Amino acid sequence: SYLYYYLSTKVEESLKIFEKTKERISEVAKMLQDIRKIKEEEENELTLWEEEIQNLKNQIEKIDEDIFSKIE
């Protein structure tokens, strides 16, 4: 009957939309995971840079204390 055909068509359409929605959600979840990983890597890189800058500052201060402070 027409009603059965109509309902089965609507069910099929709904299932297709549901599957596409599930796929998109999976894609977005993967993108978020990738972004979080990149963010973590960038945070680690920034931490290394901060440590390197602090080391350089410490070396400069030591040179200043050891050498240039004695000149004055």
PDB file of C-alpha atoms in Angstrom:
ATOM      1  CA  SER A   1       0.000   0.000   0.000  1.00  0.00           C
ATOM      2  CA  TYR A   2       0.997   3.610  -0.383  1.00  0.00           C
ATOM      3  CA  LEU A   3       1.214   4.191   3.370  1.00  0.00           C
ATOM      4  CA  TYR A   4       3.647   1.290   3.772  1.00  0.00           C
ATOM      5  CA  TYR A   5       5.787   2.593   0.889  1.00  0.00           C
ATOM      6  CA  TYR A   6       5.724   6.113   2.272  1.00  0.00           C
ATOM      7  CA  LEU A   7       6.699   4.993   5.768  1.00  0.00           C
ATOM      8  CA  SER A   8       9.452   2.666   4.581  1.00  0.00           C
ATOM      9  CA  THR A   9      10.858   5.477   2.399  1.00  0.00           C
ATOM     10  CA  LYS A  10      10.841   7.831   5.351  1.00  0.00           C
ATOM     11  CA  VAL A  11      12.524   5.194   7.530  1.00  0.00           C
ATOM     12  CA  GLU A  12      15.226   4.683   4.887  1.00  0.00           C
ATOM     13  CA  GLU A  13      15.783   8.433   4.600  1.00  0.00           C
ATOM     14  CA  SER A  14      15.964   8.722   8.376  1.00  0.00           C
ATOM     15  CA  LEU A  15      18.487   5.889   8.569  1.00  0.00           C
ATOM     16  CA  LYS A  16      20.660   7.547   5.907  1.00  0.00           C
ATOM     17  CA  ILE A  17      20.548  10.853   7.779  1.00  0.00           C
ATOM     18  CA  PHE A  18      21.305   9.042  11.026  1.00  0.00           C
ATOM     19  CA  GLU A  19      24.325   7.264   9.484  1.00  0.00           C
ATOM     20  CA  LYS A  20      25.639  10.505   7.965  1.00  0.00           C
ATOM     21  CA  THR A  21      25.234  12.217  11.329  1.00  0.00           C
ATOM     22  CA  LYS A  22      27.164   9.429  13.044  1.00  0.00           C
ATOM     23  CA  GLU A  23      29.933   9.737  10.449  1.00  0.00           C
ATOM     24  CA  ARG A  24      30.154  13.510  10.922  1.00  0.00           C
ATOM     25  CA  ILE A  25      30.268  13.128  14.698  1.00  0.00           C
ATOM     26  CA  SER A  26      33.129  10.636  14.312  1.00  0.00           C
ATOM     27  CA  GLU A  27      34.958  13.033  11.983  1.00  0.00           C
ATOM     28  CA  VAL A  28      34.537  15.939  14.399  1.00  0.00           C
ATOM     29  CA  ALA A  29      35.676  13.792  17.331  1.00  0.00           C
ATOM     30  CA  LYS A  30      38.808  12.798  15.351  1.00  0.00           C
ATOM     31  CA  MET A  31      39.468  16.442  14.465  1.00  0.00           C
ATOM     32  CA  LEU A  32      39.176  17.445  18.114  1.00  0.00           C
ATOM     33  CA  GLN A  33      41.547  14.653  19.096  1.00  0.00           C
ATOM     34  CA  ASP A  34      44.053  15.836  16.468  1.00  0.00           C
ATOM     35  CA  ILE A  35      43.720  19.452  17.623  1.00  0.00           C
ATOM     36  CA  ARG A  36      44.249  18.437  21.243  1.00  0.00           C
ATOM     37  CA  LYS A  37      47.397  16.505  20.247  1.00  0.00           C
ATOM     38  CA  ILE A  38      48.751  19.496  18.312  1.00  0.00           C
ATOM     39  CA  LYS A  39      47.961  21.792  21.232  1.00  0.00           C
ATOM     40  CA  GLU A  40      49.802  19.457  23.603  1.00  0.00           C
ATOM     41  CA  GLU A  41      52.829  19.378  21.288  1.00  0.00           C
ATOM     42  CA  GLU A  42      52.814  23.180  21.043  1.00  0.00           C
ATOM     43  CA  GLU A  43      52.571  23.520  24.824  1.00  0.00           C
ATOM     44  CA  ASN A  44      55.565  21.197  25.199  1.00  0.00           C
ATOM     45  CA  GLU A  45      57.494  23.227  22.631  1.00  0.00           C
ATOM     46  CA  LEU A  46      56.676  26.487  24.419  1.00  0.00           C
ATOM     47  CA  THR A  47      57.815  24.997  27.713  1.00  0.00           C
ATOM     48  CA  LEU A  48      61.126  23.986  26.141  1.00  0.00           C
ATOM     49  CA  TRP A  49      61.581  27.484  24.729  1.00  0.00           C
ATOM     50  CA  GLU A  50      60.821  29.054  28.111  1.00  0.00           C
ATOM     51  CA  GLU A  51      63.367  26.763  29.769  1.00  0.00           C
ATOM     52  CA  GLU A  52      65.964  27.621  27.124  1.00  0.00           C
ATOM     53  CA  ILE A  53      65.369  31.351  27.580  1.00  0.00           C
ATOM     54  CA  GLN A  54      65.641  30.982  31.356  1.00  0.00           C
ATOM     55  CA  ASN A  55      68.926  29.091  30.918  1.00  0.00           C
ATOM     56  CA  LEU A  56      70.253  31.860  28.682  1.00  0.00           C
ATOM     57  CA  LYS A  57      69.186  34.516  31.189  1.00  0.00           C
ATOM     58  CA  ASN A  58      70.909  32.596  33.974  1.00  0.00           C
ATOM     59  CA  GLN A  59      74.110  32.358  31.922  1.00  0.00           C
ATOM     60  CA  ILE A  60      74.011  36.075  31.134  1.00  0.00           C
ATOM     61  CA  GLU A  61      73.477  36.912  34.811  1.00  0.00           C
ATOM     62  CA  LYS A  62      76.386  34.691  35.800  1.00  0.00           C
ATOM     63  CA  ILE A  63      78.670  36.337  33.248  1.00  0.00           C
ATOM     64  CA  ASP A  64      77.541  39.731  34.480  1.00  0.00           C
ATOM     65  CA  GLU A  65      78.255  38.803  38.091  1.00  0.00           C
ATOM     66  CA  ASP A  66      81.557  37.009  37.408  1.00  0.00           C
ATOM     67  CA  ILE A  67      83.103  39.425  34.967  1.00  0.00           C
ATOM     68  CA  PHE A  68      81.441  42.767  34.558  1.00  0.00           C
ATOM     69  CA  SER A  69      80.588  43.379  38.187  1.00  0.00           C
ATOM     70  CA  LYS A  70      84.331  43.156  39.018  1.00  0.00           C
ATOM     71  CA  ILE A  71      85.213  45.765  36.427  1.00  0.00           C
ATOM     72  CA  GLU A  72      83.148  48.515  38.005  1.00  0.00           C
TER      73      GLU A  72
END
